[in-house]
């Protein structure tokens, strides 16, 4: 292969799926090149063909797919290889980093054994040699105490550490190309920044090529050399990151970028006056709330004397890195995690020890709705959309008595409220897109007309255009129904767009709380400042300066 020849070359790739409704063209004759040491971002909304293209490279398409065209690696035609030959290519020459590390890692195997297994599958070495190499790989990807971590399990690590382990496995055999499918979607911005720095270092120092499949334009601006934009199976635009993100030519690329939420500059927003004190009791009030876990003979504090109120109709954004206590606070509000100290009040009434119990507590809980991060796992795959939405009405039928006919009518109303046709009532979750499933989650959450909704990362798994549509529906519902909302998210731009106030959590405590513009544009606490500095922006020129400042600060520390 000549020095200027691409490492990976795709020509006229077409992929068609057989379905009960006839053939579906998922990829329509695309061309794409990736060179050694290059990070190429493949972007587009759900259904654009990004993942199908990535799986085509690895020859991992389902049996219902028909593929034509050429895919060559280092001049070797991959489409002509047998399954046994492709098994040798996978891992040794092409590796994969998956979106969710917990599903990519075996929970019953030690971390070191999983990395060693990848090594021994493709190289002749003893168990001791493979283990030593596994420890070295953990050290290379920045895992502290690699010897101890190699003996541990996935559930004992944070999300960022698990993603580093997945990267270590992908690196094990020194592949020429790594396909990274949404590698930072589930990570908070500080951990995301560390993973992006690691990927960039690997591309620069080892010459590893990366195909980065993502919907995060800030991530693209941070590390990609070039961008390829897909829409409904077509490649609509390919160019340098600066060209595509700053001067997009395709109308679809322009729409995609317009849907990206962005934090404004501090001087673009005038300081807001302090809100007047609300006369009504808070819908949610936590006072000195603490949660302590017992783990491996030691106490671990997840919440440390946290006090916070949410007023009627208010949206409180809750941000912070993994392990800061955000989700624990949300679970305490929902009654899913017991407090070891402190007090919880819902709608002015104390809940739990020394407060309301039984039916009285159940009636209070009926005034709280929940929207989960992953709509796919929160919906019963065996239940229709109608059954899923009607479930709260059935569980709380004592306080919301409805006949079967009235429940069906209510389901139709709720589908209309989240801008889905009534005909979707008979569908199953697998027949819906991610955005449609999340709208079903919203419909279920508002079924009892709640006064408070707990939304835990409700849009993190969605691409930017679908995310914008879901947020629009959520905002319109909130303005119409005036429910309060605890909005937990690691996307600070979305939090800024959606919240009235913001609380920043770190190490189980709220370190900063105030008006959204004050906290996210003029942060006072050092951790808040570090959090904001880690947010990638979808402008490669601005992001290059931010990355340099971040690395300089890290080196100085």
XYZ file of C-alpha atoms in Angstrom:
557
model
C 0.000 0.000 0.000
C 1.418 3.406 -0.959
C 1.926 6.107 1.678
C -1.036 8.131 0.382
C -3.408 5.199 -0.092
C -6.314 4.928 2.363
C -6.147 2.282 5.065
C -9.845 1.490 4.639
C -11.621 1.992 1.324
C -15.370 1.530 0.797
C -16.785 1.660 -2.722
C -20.450 1.548 -3.779
C -21.582 -0.090 -0.515
C -25.257 -1.036 -0.667
C -27.146 -2.818 2.110
C -30.766 -3.924 1.783
C -32.847 -5.615 4.484
C -35.674 -8.060 3.854
C -38.767 -7.146 5.883
C -42.404 -8.239 5.989
C -43.266 -4.974 4.230
C -40.716 -5.492 1.457
C -37.037 -4.586 0.956
C -35.597 -1.616 2.838
C -32.497 0.136 1.498
C -30.405 1.013 4.543
C -27.241 2.077 2.691
C -27.454 3.293 -0.914
C -24.126 2.966 -2.686
C -21.765 5.042 -0.553
C -18.006 5.630 -0.928
C -15.710 6.324 2.037
C -11.964 6.353 2.790
C -10.087 6.396 6.118
C -6.318 6.883 6.375
C -3.924 5.612 9.052
C -3.874 7.873 12.101
C -7.060 9.653 11.019
C -10.207 10.136 13.088
C -13.210 10.145 10.755
C -16.569 10.992 12.320
C -19.668 9.395 10.790
C -22.732 11.409 11.780
C -26.450 11.455 11.062
C -29.733 10.826 12.834
C -31.200 7.438 13.754
C -31.913 5.385 10.641
C -29.341 7.229 8.501
C -27.229 4.095 7.980
C -24.271 4.905 10.286
C -24.331 1.696 12.329
C -25.157 -0.461 9.307
C -22.076 0.925 7.563
C -19.922 0.181 10.630
C -21.280 -3.361 10.945
C -20.695 -3.933 7.220
C -16.972 -3.295 7.724
C -16.852 -6.006 10.386
C -19.112 -8.309 8.315
C -21.574 -8.515 11.221
C -24.835 -7.830 9.400
C -27.849 -10.058 10.203
C -28.990 -12.796 7.850
C -31.838 -10.573 6.595
C -29.299 -8.197 5.018
C -27.946 -8.281 1.472
C -24.689 -6.393 0.895
C -22.948 -5.453 -2.338
C -19.902 -3.313 -3.068
C -16.265 -3.335 -2.015
C -14.651 -2.954 1.439
C -10.861 -3.224 1.507
C -8.411 -2.906 4.412
C -4.787 -2.230 3.527
C -5.569 -3.343 -0.022
C -7.180 -6.623 1.113
C -10.784 -7.194 0.042
C -12.762 -8.028 3.184
C -15.967 -9.028 1.400
C -14.134 -11.989 -0.184
C -12.997 -13.463 3.155
C -14.518 -16.513 4.811
C -16.017 -16.283 8.281
C -12.900 -17.940 9.765
C -10.677 -15.391 8.023
C -12.874 -12.499 9.220
C -12.664 -13.823 12.782
C -8.910 -13.381 12.527
C -9.358 -9.825 11.196
C -11.759 -8.879 14.015
C -9.699 -7.884 17.018
C -6.323 -8.241 15.324
C -6.774 -5.680 12.519
C -10.161 -4.073 13.263
C -11.543 -3.596 16.779
C -14.772 -2.173 18.126
C -15.547 0.120 21.055
C -19.202 -0.189 21.969
C -21.524 2.510 23.311
C -22.399 0.856 26.609
C -19.401 -0.769 28.334
C -21.544 -2.721 30.815
C -23.068 -4.729 27.973
C -19.665 -5.177 26.297
C -17.983 -6.516 29.449
C -18.658 -9.892 31.069
C -19.888 -9.192 34.630
C -18.717 -12.604 35.867
C -15.118 -12.330 34.593
C -12.262 -10.404 36.132
C -11.153 -7.385 34.110
C -7.640 -8.740 33.552
C -8.996 -12.078 32.323
C -11.219 -10.371 29.740
C -8.289 -8.437 28.274
C -6.045 -11.532 28.410
C -8.710 -13.525 26.557
C -8.634 -11.028 23.679
C -4.830 -11.307 23.549
C -4.722 -15.117 23.582
C -7.405 -15.363 20.900
C -5.005 -13.791 18.398
C -1.497 -14.374 19.758
C 0.479 -17.307 21.125
C 1.333 -16.473 24.750
C 1.113 -17.987 28.198
C -1.518 -16.985 30.751
C 1.141 -15.147 32.743
C 2.322 -13.230 29.681
C -1.256 -12.325 28.727
C -1.997 -11.155 32.280
C 1.130 -8.974 32.363
C 0.171 -7.454 29.019
C -3.403 -6.861 30.283
C -2.057 -4.916 33.267
C 0.163 -2.864 30.942
C -2.834 -2.073 28.695
C -4.817 -0.888 31.719
C -1.904 1.361 32.653
C -1.697 2.680 29.078
C -5.360 3.740 29.045
C -5.010 5.561 32.357
C -6.559 3.132 34.845
C -5.142 3.824 38.344
C -3.696 0.856 40.252
C -3.875 -1.415 37.170
C -2.706 -4.527 39.040
C -5.535 -4.230 41.553
C -8.134 -3.290 38.923
C -7.149 -6.276 36.769
C -8.270 -8.524 39.636
C -11.609 -6.724 39.981
C -14.943 -6.821 38.153
C -16.782 -4.372 35.902
C -19.401 -3.431 38.521
C -16.629 -2.188 40.809
C -15.580 0.518 38.321
C -17.075 3.845 37.278
C -18.565 4.373 33.810
C -15.444 6.150 32.591
C -13.163 3.410 33.910
C -15.283 0.709 32.253
C -15.067 2.565 28.952
C -11.278 2.680 29.337
C -11.299 -1.096 29.851
C -13.284 -1.524 26.628
C -10.687 0.640 24.854
C -7.901 -1.495 26.369
C -9.552 -4.630 24.945
C -9.901 -2.931 21.555
C -6.175 -2.029 21.658
C -5.038 -5.447 22.839
C -3.850 -6.770 19.476
C -2.664 -3.475 18.034
C -5.408 -3.049 15.398
C -5.016 -0.756 12.420
C -8.618 0.492 12.668
C -10.914 0.975 15.662
C -14.633 1.537 15.142
C -16.019 3.548 18.067
C -19.825 3.471 18.231
C -21.015 6.373 20.424
C -18.120 5.782 22.865
C -18.961 8.729 25.153
C -22.776 8.940 25.058
C -23.305 7.611 28.596
C -20.422 9.582 30.118
C -20.447 12.926 31.872
C -18.483 15.767 30.286
C -15.378 15.520 32.489
C -14.942 11.784 31.872
C -15.866 12.278 28.213
C -13.028 14.810 27.844
C -10.548 12.266 29.231
C -11.735 9.536 26.833
C -11.527 11.910 23.860
C -7.981 12.898 24.810
C -7.081 9.205 24.984
C -8.511 8.509 21.510
C -6.668 11.487 20.024
C -3.377 10.373 21.645
C -3.783 6.855 20.252
C -4.404 8.169 16.746
C -1.436 10.556 16.925
C 1.123 8.359 18.686
C 0.267 4.891 17.336
C -1.190 5.762 13.942
C -4.420 3.972 14.782
C -7.308 4.976 12.518
C -10.705 5.638 14.144
C -14.170 5.527 12.632
C -16.170 7.490 15.197
C -19.930 6.904 14.959
C -21.622 9.643 16.962
C -24.446 12.183 17.153
C -22.505 14.555 19.450
C -21.242 17.446 17.328
C -19.117 18.745 20.191
C -17.247 15.424 20.237
C -16.809 15.677 16.467
C -15.352 19.177 16.778
C -13.009 18.011 19.542
C -11.202 15.090 17.894
C -12.311 14.410 14.307
C -10.067 15.215 11.333
C -12.870 14.735 8.810
C -16.643 14.328 8.931
C -18.957 12.194 6.797
C -22.680 12.998 7.037
C -25.298 10.337 6.257
C -29.013 10.802 5.651
C -31.444 7.986 4.841
C -28.687 5.734 3.565
C -26.960 8.344 1.392
C -23.642 10.083 1.995
C -24.678 13.728 1.662
C -21.449 15.482 2.669
C -17.798 14.594 3.369
C -15.061 17.063 4.243
C -12.697 18.410 6.862
C -14.201 18.997 10.286
C -13.759 22.752 9.938
C -15.401 22.783 6.520
C -18.420 20.653 7.457
C -19.130 22.155 10.889
C -18.429 25.814 10.045
C -19.498 25.943 6.378
C -21.905 23.032 5.746
C -23.087 22.695 2.165
C -25.815 20.056 2.383
C -29.214 21.278 3.585
C -29.474 18.255 5.888
C -26.123 19.043 7.543
C -27.330 22.597 8.128
C -30.533 21.311 9.770
C -28.568 18.825 11.882
C -26.222 21.516 13.197
C -29.104 23.911 13.822
C -30.660 21.323 16.162
C -27.554 21.166 18.393
C -28.183 22.908 21.749
C -25.376 25.316 22.669
C -24.361 27.191 25.763
C -24.281 30.946 25.065
C -21.318 33.059 26.092
C -21.610 34.760 29.474
C -21.637 38.246 27.929
C -24.595 37.277 25.702
C -26.930 36.983 28.688
C -27.667 39.688 31.227
C -27.672 38.677 34.910
C -31.203 37.907 36.038
C -32.816 39.328 39.127
C -33.261 36.988 42.058
C -36.682 35.312 41.958
C -39.209 36.308 44.572
C -39.973 33.682 47.193
C -42.870 31.454 46.210
C -45.770 31.312 48.635
C -46.712 27.686 47.965
C -44.952 24.795 49.682
C -42.248 23.078 47.620
C -43.397 20.016 45.691
C -40.134 18.349 46.726
C -38.016 19.226 49.738
C -34.887 17.434 50.900
C -33.322 18.493 54.199
C -29.891 17.175 55.240
C -30.557 14.049 53.165
C -27.841 11.396 53.405
C -27.442 7.979 51.792
C -24.688 5.611 52.905
C -23.902 2.236 51.340
C -21.943 -0.590 52.917
C -19.461 -2.038 50.410
C -16.612 -4.479 51.023
C -16.744 -3.792 54.737
C -16.526 -0.019 54.267
C -19.108 2.766 54.267
C -19.575 4.748 51.066
C -21.462 8.058 51.208
C -23.538 8.651 48.058
C -25.429 11.681 49.439
C -23.871 13.851 52.129
C -26.375 16.064 53.972
C -28.021 17.454 50.819
C -30.715 20.104 51.132
C -32.706 21.312 48.122
C -36.271 22.431 47.282
C -38.234 22.445 44.042
C -41.052 24.972 43.811
C -44.362 24.268 42.050
C -43.916 24.566 38.288
C -40.121 24.936 38.559
C -37.582 22.985 36.515
C -34.420 22.249 38.492
C -31.488 20.961 36.459
C -29.163 18.592 38.314
C -25.650 18.167 36.880
C -22.356 16.595 37.930
C -19.999 13.801 36.977
C -20.603 10.058 37.369
C -20.695 9.099 41.024
C -21.532 12.622 42.178
C -24.911 11.532 43.573
C -27.297 12.858 40.881
C -29.158 9.612 40.233
C -29.143 8.717 43.940
C -30.905 11.995 44.712
C -33.505 11.218 42.058
C -34.034 7.718 43.469
C -34.466 9.132 46.974
C -37.185 11.445 45.637
C -38.904 8.446 44.051
C -38.631 6.334 47.203
C -36.368 3.795 45.485
C -33.395 4.371 47.831
C -33.780 4.691 51.626
C -32.093 7.608 53.369
C -29.681 6.985 56.213
C -30.418 10.468 57.550
C -32.359 13.617 56.821
C -35.904 14.343 55.738
C -37.937 14.057 52.526
C -41.165 15.981 51.989
C -43.474 15.645 48.993
C -46.070 18.387 48.526
C -45.467 19.549 52.082
C -45.918 16.119 53.722
C -43.090 14.186 55.322
C -42.486 10.800 53.680
C -40.781 7.785 55.203
C -39.655 7.419 58.812
C -41.958 9.457 61.020
C -44.091 10.521 58.047
C -46.949 9.237 55.890
C -46.985 5.539 55.015
C -49.160 3.017 53.184
C -52.073 4.362 51.167
C -51.337 7.973 52.055
C -47.794 7.667 50.732
C -49.074 5.854 47.650
C -51.428 8.745 46.902
C -48.491 11.160 47.142
C -46.407 8.960 44.835
C -49.255 9.045 42.314
C -48.587 12.780 41.972
C -45.022 12.084 40.777
C -44.167 10.954 37.236
C -40.899 9.423 36.010
C -39.064 9.563 32.680
C -36.168 7.139 32.371
C -32.897 7.420 30.440
C -33.363 4.344 28.254
C -36.933 4.091 26.954
C -36.184 0.675 25.447
C -35.407 -0.993 28.780
C -38.156 0.852 30.688
C -40.917 -0.496 28.414
C -42.110 -4.105 28.621
C -41.356 -5.598 25.165
C -44.401 -7.894 25.520
C -46.821 -5.028 26.239
C -48.417 -2.799 23.636
C -48.018 0.959 23.719
C -51.576 1.228 25.069
C -50.765 -1.157 27.936
C -47.566 0.736 28.787
C -49.295 4.126 28.923
C -52.307 2.770 30.831
C -50.158 1.062 33.494
C -50.114 4.043 35.934
C -53.877 4.414 35.549
C -54.315 0.776 36.583
C -51.786 0.873 39.448
C -53.430 4.004 40.882
C -57.011 3.094 39.966
C -58.144 3.774 43.562
C -57.450 7.483 43.097
C -58.105 7.505 39.340
C -61.081 5.159 38.753
C -61.642 4.690 35.006
C -63.525 2.106 32.984
C -61.731 0.184 30.247
C -63.312 2.421 27.624
C -62.309 5.577 29.500
C -58.727 4.287 29.867
C -58.549 3.660 26.121
C -59.799 7.198 25.486
C -57.208 8.554 27.935
C -54.447 6.640 26.105
C -55.516 8.268 22.833
C -55.426 11.704 24.504
C -51.938 11.053 25.867
C -50.627 9.895 22.489
C -51.979 13.086 20.966
C -50.324 15.112 23.748
C -46.887 13.718 22.817
C -47.606 14.182 19.094
C -48.016 10.521 18.130
C -50.984 9.105 16.170
C -53.627 7.103 18.025
C -52.840 4.105 15.786
C -49.567 3.629 17.728
C -51.597 2.277 20.660
C -51.513 -1.238 19.185
C -47.778 -1.228 18.429
C -44.990 -2.822 20.465
C -41.786 -1.038 21.621
C -39.570 -2.809 19.054
C -41.702 -1.298 16.279
C -40.825 2.255 17.366
C -37.737 4.434 17.001
C -35.796 5.661 20.040
C -37.460 9.060 19.883
C -40.923 7.505 19.600
C -40.227 5.211 22.574
C -39.158 8.206 24.639
C -42.408 9.971 23.734
C -44.272 6.897 25.004
C -42.265 7.279 28.227
C -43.412 10.901 28.443
C -47.028 9.909 27.827
C -46.837 7.347 30.636
C -45.191 9.870 32.962
C -48.018 12.425 32.521
C -50.843 9.854 32.589
C -51.870 10.817 36.141
C -51.363 14.550 35.509
C -48.453 14.720 37.969
C -47.333 17.810 39.818
C -43.693 16.658 39.747
C -41.701 14.706 37.162
C -38.303 13.120 37.817
C -36.474 12.934 34.463
C -33.172 11.015 34.639
C -31.088 11.596 31.484
C -34.221 11.537 29.282
C -32.454 12.492 26.023
C -28.864 11.202 26.352
C -29.441 8.200 24.062
C -31.071 10.265 21.286
C -29.486 11.954 18.276
C -29.633 15.750 18.174
C -32.629 16.157 15.872
C -34.730 13.603 17.791
C -33.516 15.091 21.085
C -34.704 18.521 19.967
C -38.138 17.129 19.089
C -38.506 15.299 22.422
C -37.401 18.369 24.403
C -39.910 20.482 22.465
C -42.720 18.098 23.437
C -41.550 18.018 27.074
C -41.360 21.816 27.240
C -44.833 22.228 25.704
C -46.279 19.687 28.144
C -44.657 21.487 31.083
C -45.976 24.876 29.967
C -49.467 23.434 29.527
C -49.618 21.256 32.684
C -47.269 23.365 34.875
C -45.681 20.371 36.590
C -42.366 20.817 38.405
C -39.406 18.796 37.137
C -36.127 17.460 38.502
C -34.126 17.274 35.254
C -31.000 15.125 35.693
C -28.558 15.362 32.796
C -24.885 15.531 31.839
C -25.677 17.641 28.752
C -25.155 21.145 30.098
C -26.438 22.861 26.954
C -29.739 20.976 27.244
C -29.920 21.830 30.959
C -29.363 25.504 30.139
C -32.104 25.437 27.520
C -34.631 23.676 29.741
C -34.048 24.616 33.398
C -35.006 27.542 35.652
C -32.343 26.776 38.253
C -29.334 24.451 38.328
C -27.737 22.458 41.141
C -24.175 21.189 40.664
C -23.275 18.008 42.541
C -19.812 16.778 43.454
C -18.845 13.936 45.806
C -22.377 13.594 47.169
C -22.874 17.295 47.896
C -24.484 20.242 46.122
C -21.552 22.619 45.648
C -23.406 25.321 43.712
C -27.087 26.187 43.319
C -28.699 29.141 41.594
C -30.319 30.600 38.506
C -29.388 28.708 35.337
C -27.495 31.577 33.681
C -25.597 32.346 36.869
C -24.425 28.771 37.437
C -23.735 27.684 33.844
C -22.410 30.960 32.439
C -20.846 32.544 35.533
C -19.881 29.604 37.783
C -18.280 30.356 41.151
C -17.221 26.966 42.524
C -13.943 25.490 41.160
C -15.668 22.207 40.282
C -18.425 24.015 38.371
C -15.754 25.875 36.402
C -13.957 22.615 35.600
C -17.236 21.012 34.531
C -18.032 23.879 32.157
C -14.506 23.861 30.723
C -14.956 20.184 29.767
C -18.052 20.763 27.609
C -17.132 20.362 23.906
C -18.686 22.905 21.555
C -19.614 22.134 17.922
C -17.060 24.580 16.517
C -13.632 23.030 15.764
C -11.754 26.330 15.973
C -13.225 27.301 19.348
C -12.922 23.712 20.588
C -9.234 23.550 19.686
C -8.595 26.525 21.990
C -10.721 24.960 24.744
C -8.895 21.627 24.427
C -5.505 23.350 24.623
C -6.590 25.282 27.729
C -7.916 22.075 29.303
C -4.698 20.149 28.651
C -2.584 23.063 29.883
C -4.578 23.239 33.115
C -4.295 19.469 33.575
C -0.519 19.550 33.027
C -0.128 22.410 35.511
C -2.105 20.445 38.089
